[in-house]
PDB file of N, CA and C in Angstrom:
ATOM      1  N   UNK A 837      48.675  60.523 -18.801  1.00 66.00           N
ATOM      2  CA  UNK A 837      48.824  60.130 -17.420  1.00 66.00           C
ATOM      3  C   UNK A 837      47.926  60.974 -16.516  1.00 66.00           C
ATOM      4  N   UNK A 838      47.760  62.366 -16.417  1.00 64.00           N
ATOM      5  CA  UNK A 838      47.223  63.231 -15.630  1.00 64.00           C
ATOM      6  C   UNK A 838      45.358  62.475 -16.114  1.00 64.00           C
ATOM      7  N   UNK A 839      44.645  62.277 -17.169  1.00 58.00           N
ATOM      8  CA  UNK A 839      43.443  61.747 -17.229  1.00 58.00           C
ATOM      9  C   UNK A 839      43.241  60.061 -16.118  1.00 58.00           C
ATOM     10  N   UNK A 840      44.561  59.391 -16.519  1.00 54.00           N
ATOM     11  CA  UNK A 840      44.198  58.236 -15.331  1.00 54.00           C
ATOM     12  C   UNK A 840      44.245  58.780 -13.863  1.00 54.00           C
ATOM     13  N   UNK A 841      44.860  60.124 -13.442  1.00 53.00           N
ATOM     14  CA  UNK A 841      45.028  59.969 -11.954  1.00 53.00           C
ATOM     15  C   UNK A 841      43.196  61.256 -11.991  1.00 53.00           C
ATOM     16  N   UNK A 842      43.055  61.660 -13.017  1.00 60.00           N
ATOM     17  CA  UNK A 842      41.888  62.564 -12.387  1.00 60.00           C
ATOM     18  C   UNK A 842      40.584  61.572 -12.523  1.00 60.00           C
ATOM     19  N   UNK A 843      40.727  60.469 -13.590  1.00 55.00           N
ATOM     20  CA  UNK A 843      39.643  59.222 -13.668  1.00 55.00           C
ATOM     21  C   UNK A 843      39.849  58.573 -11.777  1.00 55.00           C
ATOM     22  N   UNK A 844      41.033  58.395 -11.572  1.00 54.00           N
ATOM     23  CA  UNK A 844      41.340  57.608 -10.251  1.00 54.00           C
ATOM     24  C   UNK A 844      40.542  58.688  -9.124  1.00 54.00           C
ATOM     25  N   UNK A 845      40.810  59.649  -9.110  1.00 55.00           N
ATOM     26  CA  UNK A 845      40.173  60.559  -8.129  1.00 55.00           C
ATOM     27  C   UNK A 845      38.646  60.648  -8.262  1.00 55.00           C
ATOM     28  N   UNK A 846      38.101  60.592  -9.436  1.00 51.00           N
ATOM     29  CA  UNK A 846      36.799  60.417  -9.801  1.00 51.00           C
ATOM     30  C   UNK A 846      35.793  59.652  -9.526  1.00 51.00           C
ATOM     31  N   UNK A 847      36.730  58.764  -9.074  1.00 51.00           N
ATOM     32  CA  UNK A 847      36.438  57.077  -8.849  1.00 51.00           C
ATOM     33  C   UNK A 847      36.124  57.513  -7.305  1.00 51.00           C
ATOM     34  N   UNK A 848      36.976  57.789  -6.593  1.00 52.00           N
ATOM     35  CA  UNK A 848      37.419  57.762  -4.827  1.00 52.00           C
ATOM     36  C   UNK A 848      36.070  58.925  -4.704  1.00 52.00           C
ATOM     37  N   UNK A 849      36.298  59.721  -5.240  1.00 53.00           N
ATOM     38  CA  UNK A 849      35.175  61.336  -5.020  1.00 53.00           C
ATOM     39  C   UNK A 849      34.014  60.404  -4.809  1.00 53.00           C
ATOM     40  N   UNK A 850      33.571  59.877  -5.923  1.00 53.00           N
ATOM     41  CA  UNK A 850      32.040  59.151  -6.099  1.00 53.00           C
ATOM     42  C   UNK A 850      31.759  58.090  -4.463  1.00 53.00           C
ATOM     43  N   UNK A 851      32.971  57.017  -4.441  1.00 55.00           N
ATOM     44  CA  UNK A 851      32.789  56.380  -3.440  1.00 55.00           C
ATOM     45  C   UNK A 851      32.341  56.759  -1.947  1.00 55.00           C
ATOM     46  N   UNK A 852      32.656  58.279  -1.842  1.00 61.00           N
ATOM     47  CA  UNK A 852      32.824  58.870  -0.270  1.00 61.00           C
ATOM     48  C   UNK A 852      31.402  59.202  -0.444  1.00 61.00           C
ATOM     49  N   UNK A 853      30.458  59.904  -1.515  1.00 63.00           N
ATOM     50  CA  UNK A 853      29.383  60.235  -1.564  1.00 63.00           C
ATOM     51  C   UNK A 853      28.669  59.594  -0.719  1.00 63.00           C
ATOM     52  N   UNK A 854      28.068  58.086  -1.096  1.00 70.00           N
ATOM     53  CA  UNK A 854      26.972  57.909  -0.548  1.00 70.00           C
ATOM     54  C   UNK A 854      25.885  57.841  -1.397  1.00 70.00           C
ATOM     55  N   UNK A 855      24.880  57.124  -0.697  1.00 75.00           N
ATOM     56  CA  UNK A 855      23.587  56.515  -1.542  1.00 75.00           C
ATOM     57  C   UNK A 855      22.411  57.673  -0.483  1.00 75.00           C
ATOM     58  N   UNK A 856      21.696  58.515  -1.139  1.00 74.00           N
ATOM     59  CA  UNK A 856      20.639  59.354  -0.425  1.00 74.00           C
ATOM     60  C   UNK A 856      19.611  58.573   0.070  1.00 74.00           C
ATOM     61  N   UNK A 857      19.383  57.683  -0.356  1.00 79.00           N
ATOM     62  CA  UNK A 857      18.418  56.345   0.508  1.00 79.00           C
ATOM     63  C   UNK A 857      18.797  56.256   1.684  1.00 79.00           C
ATOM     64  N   UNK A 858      20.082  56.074   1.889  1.00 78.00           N
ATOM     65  CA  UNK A 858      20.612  55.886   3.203  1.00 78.00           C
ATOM     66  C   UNK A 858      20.557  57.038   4.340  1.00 78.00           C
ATOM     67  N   UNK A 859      20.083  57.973   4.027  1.00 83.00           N
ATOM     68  CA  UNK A 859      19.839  59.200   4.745  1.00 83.00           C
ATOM     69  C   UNK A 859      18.290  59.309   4.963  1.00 83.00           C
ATOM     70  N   UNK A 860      17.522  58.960   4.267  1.00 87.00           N
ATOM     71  CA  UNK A 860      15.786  58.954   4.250  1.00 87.00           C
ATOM     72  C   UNK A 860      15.205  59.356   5.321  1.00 87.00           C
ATOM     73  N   UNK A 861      14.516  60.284   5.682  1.00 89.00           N
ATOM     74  CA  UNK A 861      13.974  60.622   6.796  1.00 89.00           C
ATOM     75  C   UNK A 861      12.281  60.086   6.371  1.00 89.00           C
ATOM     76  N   UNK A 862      11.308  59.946   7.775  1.00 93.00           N
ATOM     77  CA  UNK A 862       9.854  59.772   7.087  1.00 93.00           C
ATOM     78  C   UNK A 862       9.950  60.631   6.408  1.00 93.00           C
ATOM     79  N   UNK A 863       8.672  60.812   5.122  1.00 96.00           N
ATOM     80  CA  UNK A 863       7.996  61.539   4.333  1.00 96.00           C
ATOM     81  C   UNK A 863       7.548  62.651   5.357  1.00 96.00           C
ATOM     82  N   UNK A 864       7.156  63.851   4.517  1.00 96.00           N
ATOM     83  CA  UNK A 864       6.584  65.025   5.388  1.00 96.00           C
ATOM     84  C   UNK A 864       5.414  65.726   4.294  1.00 96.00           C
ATOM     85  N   UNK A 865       4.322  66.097   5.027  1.00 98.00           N
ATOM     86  CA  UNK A 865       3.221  66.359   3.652  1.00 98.00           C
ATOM     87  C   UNK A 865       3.197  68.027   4.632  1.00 98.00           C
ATOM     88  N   UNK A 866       3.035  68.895   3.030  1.00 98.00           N
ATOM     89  CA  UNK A 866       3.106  70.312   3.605  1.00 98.00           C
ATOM     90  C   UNK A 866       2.133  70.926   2.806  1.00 98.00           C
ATOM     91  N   UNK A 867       1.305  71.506   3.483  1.00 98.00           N
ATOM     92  CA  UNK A 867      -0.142  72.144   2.653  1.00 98.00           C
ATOM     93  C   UNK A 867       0.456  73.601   2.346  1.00 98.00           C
ATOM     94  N   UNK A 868       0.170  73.795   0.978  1.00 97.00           N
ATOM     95  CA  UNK A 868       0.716  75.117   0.078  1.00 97.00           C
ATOM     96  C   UNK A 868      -0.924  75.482  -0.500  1.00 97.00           C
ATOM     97  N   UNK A 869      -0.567  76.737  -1.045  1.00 97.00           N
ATOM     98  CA  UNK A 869      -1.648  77.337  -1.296  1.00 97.00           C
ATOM     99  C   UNK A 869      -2.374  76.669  -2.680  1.00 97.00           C
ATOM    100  N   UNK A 870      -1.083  76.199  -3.364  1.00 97.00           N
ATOM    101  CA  UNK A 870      -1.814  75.145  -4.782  1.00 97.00           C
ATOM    102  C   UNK A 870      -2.151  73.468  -4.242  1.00 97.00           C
ATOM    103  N   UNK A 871      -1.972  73.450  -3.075  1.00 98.00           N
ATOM    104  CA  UNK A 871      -2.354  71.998  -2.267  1.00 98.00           C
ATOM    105  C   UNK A 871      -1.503  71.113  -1.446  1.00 98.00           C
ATOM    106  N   UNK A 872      -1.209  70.317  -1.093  1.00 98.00           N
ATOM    107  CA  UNK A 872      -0.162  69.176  -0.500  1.00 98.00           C
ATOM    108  C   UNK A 872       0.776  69.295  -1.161  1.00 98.00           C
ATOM    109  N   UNK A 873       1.760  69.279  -0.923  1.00 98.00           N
ATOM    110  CA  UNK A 873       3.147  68.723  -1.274  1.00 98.00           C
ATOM    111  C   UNK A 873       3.905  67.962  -0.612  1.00 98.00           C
ATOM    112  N   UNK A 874       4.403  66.852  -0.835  1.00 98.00           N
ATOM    113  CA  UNK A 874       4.843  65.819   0.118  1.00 98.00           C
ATOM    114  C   UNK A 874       6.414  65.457  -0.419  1.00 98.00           C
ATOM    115  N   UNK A 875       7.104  65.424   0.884  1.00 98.00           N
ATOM    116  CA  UNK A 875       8.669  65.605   0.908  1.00 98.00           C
ATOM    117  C   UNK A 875       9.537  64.868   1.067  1.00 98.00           C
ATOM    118  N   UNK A 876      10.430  64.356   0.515  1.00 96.00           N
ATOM    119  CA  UNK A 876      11.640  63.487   1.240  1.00 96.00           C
ATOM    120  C   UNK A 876      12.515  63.888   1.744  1.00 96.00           C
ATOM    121  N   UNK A 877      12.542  64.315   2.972  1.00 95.00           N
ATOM    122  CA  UNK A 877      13.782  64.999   3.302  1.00 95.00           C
ATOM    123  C   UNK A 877      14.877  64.131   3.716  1.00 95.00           C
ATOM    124  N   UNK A 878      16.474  64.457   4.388  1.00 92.00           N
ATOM    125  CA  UNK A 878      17.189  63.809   4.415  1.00 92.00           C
ATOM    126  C   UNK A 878      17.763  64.179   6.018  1.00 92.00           C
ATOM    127  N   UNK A 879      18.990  64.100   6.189  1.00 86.00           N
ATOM    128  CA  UNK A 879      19.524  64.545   7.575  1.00 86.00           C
ATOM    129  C   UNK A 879      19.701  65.856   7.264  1.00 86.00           C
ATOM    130  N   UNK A 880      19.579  66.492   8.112  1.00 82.00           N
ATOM    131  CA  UNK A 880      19.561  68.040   8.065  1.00 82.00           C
ATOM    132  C   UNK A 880      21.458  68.540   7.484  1.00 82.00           C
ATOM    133  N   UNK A 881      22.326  67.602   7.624  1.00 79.00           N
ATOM    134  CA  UNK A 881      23.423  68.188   6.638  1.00 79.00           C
ATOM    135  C   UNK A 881      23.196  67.822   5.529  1.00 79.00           C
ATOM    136  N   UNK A 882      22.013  67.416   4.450  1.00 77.00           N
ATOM    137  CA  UNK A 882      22.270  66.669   3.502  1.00 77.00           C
ATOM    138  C   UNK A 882      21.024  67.719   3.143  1.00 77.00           C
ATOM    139  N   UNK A 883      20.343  68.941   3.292  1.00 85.00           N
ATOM    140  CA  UNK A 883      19.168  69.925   3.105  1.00 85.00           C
ATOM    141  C   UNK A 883      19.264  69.625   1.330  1.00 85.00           C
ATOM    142  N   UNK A 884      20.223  69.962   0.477  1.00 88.00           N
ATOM    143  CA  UNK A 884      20.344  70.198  -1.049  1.00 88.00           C
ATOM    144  C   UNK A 884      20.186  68.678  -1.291  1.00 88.00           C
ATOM    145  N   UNK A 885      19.831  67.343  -1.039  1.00 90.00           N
ATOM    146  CA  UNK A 885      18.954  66.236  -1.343  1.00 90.00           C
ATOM    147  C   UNK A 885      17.876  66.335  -0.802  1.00 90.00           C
ATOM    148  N   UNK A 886      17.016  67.481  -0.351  1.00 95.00           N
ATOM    149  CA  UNK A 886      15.666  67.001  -0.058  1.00 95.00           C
ATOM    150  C   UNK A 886      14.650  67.447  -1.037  1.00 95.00           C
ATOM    151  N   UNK A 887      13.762  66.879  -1.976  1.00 96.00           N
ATOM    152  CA  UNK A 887      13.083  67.144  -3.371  1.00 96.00           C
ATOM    153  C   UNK A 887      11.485  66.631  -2.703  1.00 96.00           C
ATOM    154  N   UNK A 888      10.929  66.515  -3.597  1.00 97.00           N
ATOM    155  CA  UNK A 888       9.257  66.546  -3.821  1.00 97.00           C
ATOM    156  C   UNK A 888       9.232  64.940  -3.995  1.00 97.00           C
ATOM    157  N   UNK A 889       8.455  64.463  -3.560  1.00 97.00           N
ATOM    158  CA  UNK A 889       7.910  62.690  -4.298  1.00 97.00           C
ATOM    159  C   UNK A 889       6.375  62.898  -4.589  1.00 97.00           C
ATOM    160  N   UNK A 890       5.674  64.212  -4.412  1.00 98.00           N
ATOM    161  CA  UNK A 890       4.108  63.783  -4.544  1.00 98.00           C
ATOM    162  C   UNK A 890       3.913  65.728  -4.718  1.00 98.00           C
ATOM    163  N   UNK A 891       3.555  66.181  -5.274  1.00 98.00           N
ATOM    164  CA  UNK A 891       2.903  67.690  -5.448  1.00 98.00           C
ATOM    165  C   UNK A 891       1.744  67.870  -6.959  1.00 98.00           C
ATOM    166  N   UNK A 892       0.957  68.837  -6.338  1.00 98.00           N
ATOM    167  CA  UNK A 892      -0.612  69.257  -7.287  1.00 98.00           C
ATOM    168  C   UNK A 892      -0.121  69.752  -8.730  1.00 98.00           C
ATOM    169  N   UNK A 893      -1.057  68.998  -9.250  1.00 97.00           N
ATOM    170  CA  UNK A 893      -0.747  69.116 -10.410  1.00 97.00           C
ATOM    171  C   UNK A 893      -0.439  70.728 -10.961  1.00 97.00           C
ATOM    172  N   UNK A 894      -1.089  71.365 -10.612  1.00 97.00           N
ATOM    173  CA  UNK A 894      -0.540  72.686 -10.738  1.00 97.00           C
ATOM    174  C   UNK A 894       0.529  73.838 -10.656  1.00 97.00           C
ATOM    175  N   UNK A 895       1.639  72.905  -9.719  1.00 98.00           N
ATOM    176  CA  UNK A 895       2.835  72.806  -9.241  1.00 98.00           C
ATOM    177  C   UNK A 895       3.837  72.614 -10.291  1.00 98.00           C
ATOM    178  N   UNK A 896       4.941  73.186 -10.719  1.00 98.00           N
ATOM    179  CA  UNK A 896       6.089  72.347 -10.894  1.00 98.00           C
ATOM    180  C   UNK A 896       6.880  72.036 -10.378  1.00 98.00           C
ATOM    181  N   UNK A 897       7.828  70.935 -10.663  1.00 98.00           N
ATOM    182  CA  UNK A 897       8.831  70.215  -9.883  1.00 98.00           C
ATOM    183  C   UNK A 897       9.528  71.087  -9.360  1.00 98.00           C
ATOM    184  N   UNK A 898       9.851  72.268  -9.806  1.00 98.00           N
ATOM    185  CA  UNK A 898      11.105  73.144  -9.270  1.00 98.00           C
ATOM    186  C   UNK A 898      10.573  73.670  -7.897  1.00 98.00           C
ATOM    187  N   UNK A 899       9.262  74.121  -8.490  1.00 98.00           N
ATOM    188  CA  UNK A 899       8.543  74.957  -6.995  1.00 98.00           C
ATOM    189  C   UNK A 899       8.234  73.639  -5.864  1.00 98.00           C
ATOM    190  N   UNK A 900       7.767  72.572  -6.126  1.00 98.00           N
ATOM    191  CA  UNK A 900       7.707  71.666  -4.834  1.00 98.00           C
ATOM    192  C   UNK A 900       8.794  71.210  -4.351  1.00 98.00           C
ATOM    193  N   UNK A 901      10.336  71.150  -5.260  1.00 98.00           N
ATOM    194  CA  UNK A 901      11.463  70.947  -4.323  1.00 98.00           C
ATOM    195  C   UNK A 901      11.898  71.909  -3.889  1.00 98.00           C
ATOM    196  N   UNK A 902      11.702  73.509  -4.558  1.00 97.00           N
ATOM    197  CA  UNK A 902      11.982  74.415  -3.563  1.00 97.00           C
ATOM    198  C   UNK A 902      11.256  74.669  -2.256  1.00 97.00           C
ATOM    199  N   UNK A 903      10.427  74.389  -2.293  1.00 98.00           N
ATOM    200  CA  UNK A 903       9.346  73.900  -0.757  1.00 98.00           C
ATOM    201  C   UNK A 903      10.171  73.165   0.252  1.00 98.00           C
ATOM    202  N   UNK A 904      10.229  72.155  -0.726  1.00 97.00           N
ATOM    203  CA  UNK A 904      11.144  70.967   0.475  1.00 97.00           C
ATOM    204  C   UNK A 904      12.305  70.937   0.909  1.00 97.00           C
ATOM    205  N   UNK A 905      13.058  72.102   0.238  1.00 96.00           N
ATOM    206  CA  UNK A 905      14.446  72.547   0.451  1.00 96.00           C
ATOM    207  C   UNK A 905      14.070  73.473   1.563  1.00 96.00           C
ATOM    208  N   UNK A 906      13.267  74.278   1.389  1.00 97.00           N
ATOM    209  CA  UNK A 906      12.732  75.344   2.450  1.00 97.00           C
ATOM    210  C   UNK A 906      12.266  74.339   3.999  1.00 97.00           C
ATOM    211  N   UNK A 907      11.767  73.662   3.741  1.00 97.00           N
ATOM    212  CA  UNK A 907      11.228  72.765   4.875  1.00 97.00           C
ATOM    213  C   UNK A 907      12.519  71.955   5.800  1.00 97.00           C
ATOM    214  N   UNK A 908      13.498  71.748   4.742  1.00 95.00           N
ATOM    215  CA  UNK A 908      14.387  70.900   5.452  1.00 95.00           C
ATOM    216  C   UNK A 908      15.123  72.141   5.996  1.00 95.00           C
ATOM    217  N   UNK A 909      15.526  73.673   5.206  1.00 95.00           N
ATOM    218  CA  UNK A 909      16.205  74.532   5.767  1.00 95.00           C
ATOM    219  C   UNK A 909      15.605  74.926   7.527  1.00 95.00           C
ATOM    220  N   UNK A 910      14.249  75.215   7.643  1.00 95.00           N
ATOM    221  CA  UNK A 910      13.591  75.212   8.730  1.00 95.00           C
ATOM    222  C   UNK A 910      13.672  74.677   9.686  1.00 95.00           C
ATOM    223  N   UNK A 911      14.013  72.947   9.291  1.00 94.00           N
ATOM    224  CA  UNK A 911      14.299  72.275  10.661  1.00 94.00           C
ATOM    225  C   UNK A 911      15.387  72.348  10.649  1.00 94.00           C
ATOM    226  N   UNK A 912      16.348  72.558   9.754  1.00 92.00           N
ATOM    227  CA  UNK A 912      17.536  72.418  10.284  1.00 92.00           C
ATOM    228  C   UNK A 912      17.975  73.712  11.404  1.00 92.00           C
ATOM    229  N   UNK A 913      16.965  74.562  11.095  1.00 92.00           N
ATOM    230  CA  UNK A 913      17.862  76.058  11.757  1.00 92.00           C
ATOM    231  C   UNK A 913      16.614  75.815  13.004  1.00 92.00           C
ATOM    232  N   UNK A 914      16.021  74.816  13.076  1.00 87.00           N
ATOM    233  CA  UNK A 914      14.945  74.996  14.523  1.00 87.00           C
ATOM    234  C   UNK A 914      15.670  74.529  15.546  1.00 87.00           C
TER     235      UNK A 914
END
């Protein structure tokens, strides 16, 4: 019984989330020292969904969404 009511809550948790599309702010392109990195950010309460859609090949994913996490932290505190 306790697995159907924590499946049931699981269910409700997911629903309140939300689709991050629905938050989409324009794109934002940010020149770094390995080149462009270009951003999706979200509404400034939503900073931990904002990731990379475009960074130099020299880049990894971790370092261009930590960029864009940094970028969205910025405006949010501007």
């Amino acid at each position: 019984m306790k697995f159907v009511f924590l499946a049931l809550g699981c269910v409700v948790l997911a629903g309140c989330i939300g689709d991050p599309r629905d938050y989409e702010t324009t794109p934002v392109s940010l020149e770094t020292s390995k080149g462009t990195v270009v951003c999706q950010l979200y509404t400034p309460e939503r900073v931990l969904w904002d990731r990379s859609i475009s960074r130099p090949q020299n880049m990894t994913v971790e370092e261009a969404d930590n960029i864009c996490r940094a970028e969205g932290e910025r405006q949010k505190n501007a």
